[in-house]
Short mmCIF file of C-alpha atoms and ligand atoms in Angstrom, two decimals:
data_model
loop_
_atom_site.label_atom_id
_atom_site.label_comp_id
_atom_site.label_asym_id
_atom_site.label_seq_id
_atom_site.Cartn_x
_atom_site.Cartn_y
_atom_site.Cartn_z
CA MET A 34 0.16 0.09 0.01
CA THR A 35 2.74 2.45 0.77
CA ASP A 36 4.23 2.00 -2.61
CA ASN A 37 0.93 2.43 -4.33
CA LYS A 38 0.38 5.67 -2.30
CA LYS A 39 3.84 6.77 -3.65
CA MET A 40 2.84 5.95 -7.10
CA TRP A 41 -0.44 7.65 -6.73
CA GLU A 42 1.41 10.81 -5.58
CA GLU A 43 3.61 10.84 -8.44
CA LEU A 44 0.81 10.42 -10.71
CA GLY A 45 -0.50 13.74 -9.23
CA MET A 46 -3.82 12.01 -7.85
CA ASP A 47 -6.05 13.67 -5.21
CA ILE A 48 -4.84 11.14 -2.45
CA GLN A 49 -7.42 12.18 0.15
CA THR A 50 -10.40 11.73 -2.08
CA HIS A 51 -9.17 8.55 -3.58
CA ASP A 52 -8.58 7.10 -0.16
CA LEU A 53 -12.44 7.22 0.24
CA LEU A 54 -12.76 5.05 -2.84
CA CYS A 55 -10.10 2.49 -1.56
CA GLU A 56 -12.03 2.23 1.59
CA ALA A 57 -15.22 1.64 0.21
CA LEU A 58 -14.31 -0.95 -2.50
CA PRO A 59 -13.39 -3.86 -0.16
CA GLN A 60 -16.56 -3.87 1.49
CA ALA A 61 -18.58 -3.73 -1.72
CA PHE A 62 -16.37 -6.55 -3.29
CA GLY A 63 -16.60 -8.54 0.01
CA ASP A 64 -20.61 -7.98 -0.01
CA VAL A 65 -21.08 -9.08 -3.75
CA TYR A 66 -18.08 -11.58 -4.43
CA LEU A 67 -16.55 -13.16 -1.13
CA SER A 68 -20.10 -13.83 0.29
CA GLN A 69 -20.83 -16.39 -2.52
CA GLU A 70 -20.68 -20.11 -1.67
CA ASN A 71 -18.68 -22.70 -3.61
CA ARG A 72 -16.88 -20.38 -5.74
CA PRO A 73 -14.04 -21.75 -8.12
CA GLN A 74 -10.72 -21.72 -6.61
CA LYS A 75 -9.01 -20.14 -9.61
CA MET A 76 -11.19 -17.07 -8.88
CA ASP A 77 -8.28 -16.10 -6.80
CA TYR A 78 -6.51 -14.53 -9.71
CA PHE A 79 -9.31 -12.25 -10.47
CA ASN A 80 -9.88 -11.45 -6.67
CA MET A 81 -6.35 -10.35 -6.56
CA VAL A 82 -6.52 -8.08 -9.56
CA VAL A 83 -9.70 -6.44 -8.09
CA ALA A 84 -8.08 -6.12 -4.74
CA ASP A 85 -5.46 -4.09 -5.77
CA ILE A 86 -7.07 -2.81 -8.87
CA HIS A 87 -5.35 0.80 -8.59
CA GLY A 88 -1.95 -0.97 -7.62
CA ILE A 89 -0.75 -3.81 -9.68
CA ARG A 90 -1.77 -3.06 -13.20
CA PRO A 91 -1.03 0.71 -12.99
CA ALA A 92 2.41 -0.10 -11.57
CA GLU A 93 2.90 -2.41 -14.73
CA LEU A 94 1.82 0.32 -16.97
CA ILE A 95 4.24 2.68 -15.32
CA GLU A 96 7.17 0.39 -15.57
CA PHE A 97 6.30 0.08 -19.19
CA GLN A 98 6.38 3.55 -19.73
CA LYS A 99 9.80 4.15 -17.98
CA ASN A 100 11.03 1.88 -20.73
CA GLY A 101 9.82 3.98 -23.25
CA GLY A 102 6.34 2.35 -24.02
CA LYS A 103 3.03 4.12 -24.29
CA VAL A 104 -0.30 3.48 -22.87
CA VAL A 105 -3.47 4.08 -24.83
CA GLY A 106 -6.93 4.04 -23.05
CA SER A 107 -10.27 3.66 -24.78
CA PHE A 108 -13.77 3.76 -23.83
CA CYS A 109 -15.63 1.61 -26.41
CA ILE A 110 -15.49 -2.03 -27.91
CA HIS A 111 -15.51 -0.49 -31.43
CA VAL A 112 -11.86 0.42 -30.91
CA PRO A 113 -9.58 -2.04 -32.03
CA ASP A 114 -7.03 -3.25 -29.58
CA GLU A 115 -5.08 -4.94 -32.03
CA VAL A 116 -3.48 -1.91 -33.54
CA VAL A 117 -2.32 -0.38 -30.39
CA LEU A 118 -0.49 -3.87 -29.55
CA ALA A 119 0.88 -4.01 -33.06
CA ALA A 120 2.43 -0.59 -32.44
CA GLY A 121 4.19 -1.85 -29.35
CA ALA A 122 1.82 -0.11 -26.94
CA ILE A 123 -0.63 -1.27 -24.29
CA ALA A 124 -4.27 -0.70 -24.62
CA THR A 125 -6.54 -0.37 -21.67
CA GLY A 126 -10.12 0.16 -21.10
CA LEU A 127 -11.25 3.44 -19.36
CA CYS A 128 -14.99 3.16 -18.78
CA SER A 129 -15.98 3.61 -15.21
CA GLY A 130 -18.72 2.00 -13.21
CA SER A 131 -18.60 3.58 -9.91
CA GLN A 132 -21.08 6.35 -8.54
CA PHE A 133 -17.89 7.74 -6.63
CA TRP A 134 -16.80 9.48 -9.70
CA VAL A 135 -20.12 10.68 -11.06
CA PRO A 136 -20.30 14.05 -9.00
CA GLY A 137 -16.99 14.85 -10.52
CA GLY A 138 -18.24 14.48 -14.02
CA GLU A 139 -21.44 16.56 -13.15
CA LYS A 140 -19.34 19.76 -12.52
CA VAL A 141 -18.76 19.66 -16.33
CA LEU A 142 -21.40 17.59 -17.75
CA PRO A 143 -25.22 18.10 -17.57
CA THR A 144 -26.89 16.00 -14.92
CA ALA A 145 -28.87 14.34 -17.89
CA THR A 146 -25.89 12.54 -19.06
CA CYS A 147 -25.43 8.68 -18.50
CA PRO A 148 -23.41 7.59 -15.51
CA LEU A 149 -20.86 5.99 -17.41
CA ILE A 150 -19.89 9.17 -19.30
CA LYS A 151 -19.99 11.25 -16.12
CA ALA A 152 -17.91 8.85 -14.21
CA SER A 153 -15.41 8.52 -16.79
CA LEU A 154 -14.85 12.45 -16.89
CA GLY A 155 -15.16 12.77 -13.28
CA ALA A 156 -12.30 9.99 -12.72
CA ARG A 157 -10.05 12.36 -15.01
CA PHE A 158 -10.90 15.58 -13.47
CA ASP A 159 -11.12 14.56 -9.89
CA ARG A 160 -7.72 12.86 -10.41
CA THR A 161 -9.11 9.88 -8.52
CA CYS A 162 -8.21 6.87 -10.97
CA PRO A 163 -4.76 5.84 -11.82
CA PHE A 164 -5.52 4.67 -15.24
CA PHE A 165 -6.85 8.12 -16.16
CA ARG A 166 -3.50 9.71 -14.87
CA ILE A 167 -1.36 7.13 -16.68
CA CYS A 168 -2.70 7.08 -20.32
CA ASP A 169 -0.59 8.70 -22.99
CA LEU A 170 -3.42 9.04 -25.44
CA PHE A 171 -7.35 8.71 -24.86
CA ILE A 172 -9.26 7.36 -27.85
CA GLY A 173 -12.82 8.66 -27.89
CA GLU A 174 -15.49 7.74 -30.45
CA THR A 175 -18.54 9.02 -31.97
CA THR A 176 -21.02 6.51 -31.04
CA CYS A 177 -23.79 8.44 -28.87
CA ASP A 178 -24.19 12.14 -28.56
CA GLY A 179 -23.34 12.17 -24.83
CA LYS A 180 -19.91 10.62 -25.59
CA LYS A 181 -19.26 12.91 -28.56
CA LYS A 182 -19.62 16.03 -26.70
CA ALA A 183 -18.02 14.71 -23.55
CA TRP A 184 -14.85 14.07 -25.45
CA GLU A 185 -14.59 17.78 -26.44
CA ILE A 186 -14.48 18.64 -22.77
CA LEU A 187 -12.15 15.57 -21.78
CA SER A 188 -9.74 16.86 -24.52
CA GLU A 189 -9.28 20.13 -22.68
CA ASP A 190 -7.37 18.27 -20.00
CA ALA A 191 -6.20 14.95 -21.96
CA PRO A 192 -4.41 14.36 -25.30
CA MET A 193 -7.29 12.73 -27.40
CA HIS A 194 -8.03 11.24 -30.60
CA ILE A 195 -11.27 10.53 -32.04
CA MET A 196 -12.80 7.61 -34.21
CA ASP A 197 -15.55 8.50 -36.14
CA ILE A 198 -17.73 5.40 -36.23
CA PRO A 199 -20.51 5.13 -38.95
CA GLN A 200 -23.93 4.88 -37.86
CA MET A 201 -25.07 2.40 -40.61
CA LYS A 202 -23.48 -0.68 -41.80
CA ARG A 203 -23.71 -0.21 -45.65
CA LYS A 204 -20.81 -1.19 -48.01
CA GLU A 205 -19.58 2.31 -47.84
CA ASP A 206 -19.63 2.50 -44.15
CA PHE A 207 -17.35 -0.39 -43.99
CA VAL A 208 -14.91 1.53 -46.55
CA LYS A 209 -15.00 4.57 -44.19
CA TRP A 210 -14.36 2.40 -41.13
CA GLU A 211 -11.35 0.87 -42.76
CA TYR A 212 -10.10 4.48 -43.38
CA GLU A 213 -10.53 5.39 -39.80
CA ILE A 214 -8.65 2.25 -38.55
CA LYS A 215 -5.82 3.23 -40.94
CA ASN A 216 -5.81 6.73 -39.62
CA TYR A 217 -5.67 5.38 -36.13
CA MET A 218 -2.70 3.24 -36.97
CA GLY A 219 -0.78 6.62 -38.31
CA VAL A 220 -1.67 8.13 -34.96
CA LEU A 221 -0.28 5.26 -32.95
CA GLU A 222 2.96 5.03 -35.15
CA ASP A 223 3.59 8.70 -34.28
CA LEU A 224 2.82 8.26 -30.66
CA THR A 225 4.98 5.23 -30.35
CA GLY A 226 7.67 5.75 -32.93
CA ASN A 227 7.12 2.31 -33.97
CA THR A 228 6.01 1.15 -37.68
CA ILE A 229 3.02 -1.46 -37.74
CA THR A 230 4.20 -4.37 -39.80
CA GLU A 231 2.05 -7.08 -41.26
CA GLU A 232 3.79 -9.15 -38.56
CA THR A 233 3.10 -7.21 -35.65
CA LEU A 234 -0.51 -6.67 -36.61
CA HIS A 235 -1.04 -10.48 -37.21
CA ASP A 236 0.41 -11.32 -33.92
CA ALA A 237 -1.84 -8.87 -32.30
CA ILE A 238 -4.78 -10.22 -34.10
CA LEU A 239 -3.82 -13.63 -32.59
CA THR A 240 -3.41 -12.29 -29.09
CA VAL A 241 -6.59 -10.55 -28.84
CA ASN A 242 -8.48 -13.42 -30.74
CA ASN A 243 -6.97 -15.65 -27.99
CA LYS A 244 -8.32 -13.66 -25.26
CA ARG A 245 -11.80 -13.73 -26.66
CA LYS A 246 -11.45 -17.37 -27.26
CA ALA A 247 -10.81 -17.82 -23.56
CA LEU A 248 -14.02 -15.83 -23.01
CA GLN A 249 -15.85 -17.85 -25.24
CA ARG A 250 -14.64 -20.96 -23.48
CA LEU A 251 -16.00 -19.49 -20.17
CA ASN A 252 -19.28 -18.66 -21.69
CA GLU A 253 -19.83 -22.17 -22.94
CA PHE A 254 -19.94 -23.37 -19.38
CA ARG A 255 -22.89 -21.08 -18.74
CA LYS A 256 -25.02 -22.68 -21.12
CA LEU A 257 -24.93 -25.94 -19.07
CA GLU A 258 -27.65 -27.18 -17.13
CA ASN A 259 -25.46 -27.09 -14.08
CA VAL A 260 -23.71 -23.98 -14.21
CA PRO A 261 -20.38 -24.09 -12.62
CA ILE A 262 -19.70 -20.60 -12.20
CA SER A 263 -21.95 -17.47 -11.08
CA GLY A 264 -22.98 -14.73 -13.41
CA ARG A 265 -21.36 -12.32 -10.82
CA ASP A 266 -17.98 -13.85 -11.18
CA ALA A 267 -18.30 -14.18 -15.16
CA LEU A 268 -18.93 -10.48 -15.16
CA LEU A 269 -15.91 -9.81 -13.16
CA ILE A 270 -13.88 -11.58 -15.64
CA HIS A 271 -15.24 -9.80 -18.69
CA GLN A 272 -14.76 -6.56 -16.91
CA ILE A 273 -11.14 -7.34 -16.10
CA ALA A 274 -10.69 -8.24 -19.97
CA PHE A 275 -10.24 -4.71 -20.51
CA TYR A 276 -7.63 -3.88 -18.12
CA ASP A 277 -5.33 -6.85 -17.82
CA ASP A 278 -2.50 -7.98 -19.99
CA PRO A 279 -4.17 -9.95 -22.76
CA LYS A 280 -1.59 -12.83 -22.85
CA ARG A 281 -1.80 -13.38 -18.89
CA PHE A 282 -5.48 -12.97 -18.87
CA ALA A 283 -6.22 -15.66 -21.33
CA GLN A 284 -3.76 -17.82 -19.53
CA MET A 285 -5.36 -17.46 -16.08
CA LEU A 286 -8.95 -17.66 -17.55
CA ASN A 287 -7.91 -20.99 -19.28
CA THR A 288 -6.52 -22.28 -16.00
CA LEU A 289 -9.98 -21.28 -14.36
CA CYS A 290 -11.84 -23.08 -17.33
CA ASP A 291 -9.76 -26.05 -16.67
CA GLU A 292 -11.22 -26.27 -13.17
CA LEU A 293 -14.66 -25.61 -14.59
CA ASP A 294 -14.27 -28.52 -16.83
CA GLU A 295 -13.85 -30.82 -13.85
CA ARG A 296 -16.85 -29.15 -12.22
CA LYS A 297 -18.71 -30.01 -15.50
CA LYS A 298 -17.58 -33.51 -15.29
CA ASN A 299 -19.10 -33.96 -11.84
CA ASN A 300 -22.25 -31.88 -12.72
CA VAL A 301 -21.37 -29.18 -10.03
CA SER A 302 -23.56 -26.21 -10.16
CA VAL A 303 -23.16 -22.93 -8.04
CA TYR A 304 -27.18 -22.58 -8.38
CA ALA A 305 -29.76 -24.63 -6.69
CA LYS A 306 -31.94 -26.75 -9.06
CA GLY A 307 -34.78 -24.73 -10.51
CA THR A 308 -33.04 -21.43 -10.47
CA LYS A 309 -34.50 -19.16 -13.11
CA ARG A 310 -32.04 -18.41 -15.98
CA ILE A 311 -31.71 -14.74 -16.92
CA LEU A 312 -30.20 -12.95 -19.91
CA LEU A 313 -29.29 -9.30 -19.44
CA THR A 314 -29.14 -7.16 -22.41
CA GLY A 315 -28.53 -3.42 -22.83
CA THR A 316 -25.84 -0.82 -21.80
CA PRO A 317 -22.47 -2.10 -20.36
CA LEU A 318 -21.74 -2.80 -16.87
CA SER A 319 -18.19 -1.35 -16.30
CA ILE A 320 -16.32 -2.21 -13.11
CA PRO A 321 -17.29 -1.96 -10.18
CA ASN A 322 -20.73 -1.96 -11.42
CA TRP A 323 -22.22 -5.20 -10.01
CA LYS A 324 -25.44 -3.95 -8.67
CA MET A 325 -27.79 -5.77 -11.25
CA HIS A 326 -26.11 -9.16 -11.01
CA GLN A 327 -26.02 -8.97 -7.29
CA ILE A 328 -29.80 -8.08 -7.06
CA ILE A 329 -30.63 -10.83 -9.60
CA GLU A 330 -28.64 -13.64 -8.05
CA THR A 331 -29.83 -12.91 -4.55
CA SER A 332 -33.32 -12.96 -5.77
CA GLY A 333 -33.76 -16.38 -7.30
CA GLY A 334 -32.00 -15.85 -10.44
CA ALA A 335 -28.76 -16.81 -12.31
CA VAL A 336 -27.44 -14.49 -14.61
CA VAL A 337 -26.24 -16.91 -17.68
CA CYS A 338 -25.52 -14.24 -20.44
CA GLU A 339 -25.14 -10.79 -21.05
CA GLU A 340 -25.94 -9.40 -24.44
CA MET A 341 -23.70 -6.41 -23.63
CA CYS A 342 -20.43 -5.08 -24.22
CA THR A 343 -19.24 -6.30 -20.86
CA GLY A 344 -20.41 -9.58 -22.29
CA VAL A 345 -20.78 -11.70 -25.62
CA ARG A 346 -20.85 -8.64 -27.45
CA TYR A 347 -17.28 -8.19 -26.70
CA SER A 348 -16.11 -11.82 -26.87
CA GLU A 349 -18.23 -13.69 -29.55
CA ALA A 350 -16.77 -12.51 -33.09
CA LEU A 351 -13.09 -13.17 -33.83
CA VAL A 352 -11.24 -11.20 -36.53
CA ASP A 353 -10.15 -13.57 -39.30
CA GLU A 354 -6.76 -15.08 -38.51
CA THR A 355 -5.43 -15.33 -42.06
CA LYS A 356 -2.03 -13.94 -42.43
CA ALA A 357 -2.48 -11.45 -45.24
CA ASP A 358 -1.05 -8.23 -46.57
CA MET A 359 -1.84 -5.09 -44.58
CA ASP A 360 -5.10 -3.97 -46.36
CA SER A 361 -6.54 -7.24 -46.10
CA MET A 362 -5.79 -7.60 -42.34
CA VAL A 363 -7.27 -3.98 -41.89
CA LYS A 364 -10.41 -4.99 -43.96
CA ASN A 365 -10.72 -7.98 -41.40
CA LEU A 366 -10.28 -5.76 -38.58
CA ALA A 367 -13.35 -3.25 -39.92
CA ASP A 368 -15.60 -6.22 -40.80
CA ARG A 369 -15.32 -7.55 -37.25
CA TYR A 370 -15.34 -4.33 -35.46
CA LEU A 371 -18.27 -2.86 -37.46
CA GLY A 372 -19.92 -5.65 -38.52
CA HIS A 373 -20.01 -7.92 -35.37
CA ILE A 374 -20.84 -5.47 -32.65
CA ASN A 375 -24.58 -4.53 -32.61
CA CYS A 376 -24.60 -1.39 -30.59
CA ALA A 377 -27.82 0.67 -30.32
CA CYS A 378 -25.90 3.75 -32.00
CA PHE A 379 -26.53 1.77 -35.48
CA THR A 380 -29.62 2.34 -37.42
CA PRO A 381 -31.21 -0.13 -37.96
CA ASN A 382 -29.99 -2.55 -35.55
CA ARG A 383 -32.29 -5.64 -36.02
CA GLU A 384 -29.08 -7.84 -35.73
CA ARG A 385 -29.23 -7.09 -31.83
CA ILE A 386 -32.85 -8.38 -31.69
CA ASP A 387 -31.74 -11.66 -33.62
CA ASP A 388 -28.73 -12.02 -31.57
CA ILE A 389 -30.88 -11.73 -28.23
CA ILE A 390 -33.46 -14.26 -29.88
CA ARG A 391 -30.45 -16.71 -30.51
CA LEU A 392 -28.81 -16.31 -27.32
CA VAL A 393 -32.01 -17.22 -25.43
CA LYS A 394 -31.92 -20.63 -27.07
CA GLU A 395 -28.27 -21.10 -26.60
CA TYR A 396 -28.09 -20.56 -23.02
CA ASN A 397 -31.90 -21.92 -22.32
CA VAL A 398 -33.00 -18.63 -20.84
CA ASP A 399 -36.15 -18.28 -18.91
CA GLY A 400 -36.50 -14.42 -18.96
CA ILE A 401 -34.74 -11.21 -20.22
CA ILE A 402 -33.87 -8.16 -18.42
CA ASP A 403 -33.46 -4.99 -20.79
CA LEU A 404 -31.26 -3.08 -18.64
CA ASN A 405 -30.80 0.70 -19.53
CA LEU A 406 -28.28 3.12 -17.62
CA LYS A 407 -30.23 6.49 -16.84
CA PHE A 408 -30.19 9.00 -19.54
CA CYS A 409 -28.85 6.49 -22.37
CA ASN A 410 -31.16 7.58 -25.12
CA ILE A 411 -30.17 5.02 -27.61
CA TYR A 412 -30.59 2.02 -25.41
CA ASP A 413 -33.86 3.35 -23.87
CA THR A 414 -35.52 3.99 -27.31
CA GLU A 415 -34.19 0.56 -28.72
CA GLY A 416 -36.07 -1.22 -25.79
CA TYR A 417 -39.02 -0.70 -27.88
CA PHE A 418 -37.94 -3.25 -30.20
CA VAL A 419 -36.44 -5.54 -27.71
CA GLU A 420 -39.72 -5.70 -25.80
CA LYS A 421 -41.96 -5.88 -28.91
CA ALA A 422 -39.71 -8.59 -30.27
CA MET A 423 -39.71 -10.81 -27.06
CA GLN A 424 -43.39 -10.33 -26.66
CA GLU A 425 -43.74 -11.81 -30.20
CA ALA A 426 -41.43 -14.64 -29.50
CA GLY A 427 -43.11 -15.42 -26.17
CA ILE A 428 -40.01 -14.58 -24.15
CA PRO A 429 -40.62 -12.91 -20.70
CA CYS A 430 -38.85 -9.55 -20.73
CA ILE A 431 -38.75 -6.54 -18.19
CA GLY A 432 -37.27 -3.32 -18.88
CA ILE A 433 -35.11 -1.73 -15.99
CA GLU A 434 -33.62 1.79 -15.91
CA THR A 435 -31.04 2.44 -13.04
CA ASP A 436 -27.99 4.45 -12.38
CA TYR A 437 -24.64 3.73 -10.30
CA THR A 438 -26.47 4.65 -7.00
CA ASP A 439 -28.03 2.20 -4.54
CA GLU A 440 -31.21 4.45 -4.07
CA ASP A 441 -33.45 2.27 -6.08
CA ALA A 442 -31.88 -1.10 -4.86
CA GLU A 443 -35.16 -2.04 -2.73
CA GLN A 444 -37.36 -1.15 -5.32
CA LEU A 445 -35.36 -3.10 -7.94
CA LYS A 446 -35.30 -6.00 -5.58
CA THR A 447 -38.97 -6.04 -5.27
CA ARG A 448 -39.56 -5.64 -9.13
CA ILE A 449 -36.81 -8.37 -10.11
CA GLY A 450 -38.07 -10.66 -7.44
CA ALA A 451 -41.44 -10.57 -8.73
CA PHE A 452 -40.44 -10.96 -12.36
CA ILE A 453 -38.41 -14.12 -11.65
CA GLU A 454 -41.14 -15.41 -9.28
CA MET A 455 -43.75 -15.53 -12.36
CA LEU A 456 -40.90 -17.21 -14.57
S1 BJ8 B 553 -20.39 -0.32 -28.31
S2 BJ8 B 553 -22.59 0.44 -25.94
S3 BJ8 B 553 -19.24 0.70 -25.37
S4 BJ8 B 553 -20.87 2.91 -27.44
S5 BJ8 B 553 -24.60 3.91 -21.98
S6 BJ8 B 553 -21.87 6.02 -23.01
S7 BJ8 B 553 -24.21 4.49 -25.52
S8 BJ8 B 553 -25.23 7.09 -23.35
S9 BJ8 B 553 -21.34 2.71 -23.63
FE1 BJ8 B 553 -21.02 1.93 -25.60
FE2 BJ8 B 553 -19.46 1.43 -27.42
FE3 BJ8 B 553 -21.97 1.21 -27.70
FE4 BJ8 B 553 -20.85 -0.65 -26.34
FE5 BJ8 B 553 -23.63 6.47 -24.66
FE6 BJ8 B 553 -25.53 4.98 -23.72
FE7 BJ8 B 553 -23.84 6.09 -21.99
FE8 BJ8 B 553 -23.06 4.14 -23.64
#
């Protein structure tokens, strides 16, 4: 801890305020995670990462920078990590999931902005998150209006590059996204002084694919009748995927999956028989936002799948692994990063609805919770189609809107408990 303090001071953080966060996190983690019964032993690694989330990984990033390395932070799964790795830099996620940072964001943003955006800006402006101090470059994207405008404010304080994501998926939009990726590659080459080669890009594609394959392997276990790992633990792993070293992460997750294989052989389940299987869809759940999973899983439900960016939207599709010339590999990246992410920022976005229906079958889901972060207009509006399609398909579905506070926890418990009861 003393070493961490020194590091945080050197990063120019507001130590006093940050201490308040450090005090609150272990309690929250204990309540949601350590209170679970029969957790896989190999969750130890992920527990350790969270226990020292502002210590271990930031220290690694700083060490990397001391040797001339650059760290690039991003806020959206449309931004391809592969090109960051190919340029010899480290990519890290930056989306913030704690109410702790929201008031700081509200100093510069309208209150009617989603908590994810407010928390992200608050973490930077309040100087209470080491990741937001460390990054050499911040990558924004033009997905939703809230983010677009927030990046302009963030750029007053932080070095930013913005990727202009198309809002449709026509042929010309893919061409445009290829252009954006190439442009991004140039920015990274300038930042790092390294040239992205066919070799480094191909290696990076394999590295990120391997991380996604490990997540896919994890999610396969969640399709079983006897689910050997809780939704809470699976969520935590997906959240850590955005921060951790990708090779180490894949290795540690595969080790956990070996343990889950054993559990599968022995028909071990972390849930009692008859627990209702829930699919969560909607806006992302950034670390440490564990609220919904905690409520569902202490109200007679099991979260078996997240159709979310902190879920299968991140892990399902792979980039074509064929080693090819630069243009072809960039095209493959564009295909994956535009074609296979069904964010509500697209119009139309029928593929997301199709995905939900497919996932319901694959994960043998009893009911769907369509989750919206307060003030996220695009997901809220798209909820119309989600609920309509589920009604047509005869799949029970409930729409929930919430934020990062605990103020509505009791009310949510009542609503979710009643929903699960009627499944
Ligand atoms: S690909 S979901 S990570 S944009 S919740 S900030 S949309 S107002 S986070 Fe997202 Fe990329 Fe889409 Fe995924 Fe805006 Fe909505 Fe807030 Fe959101």
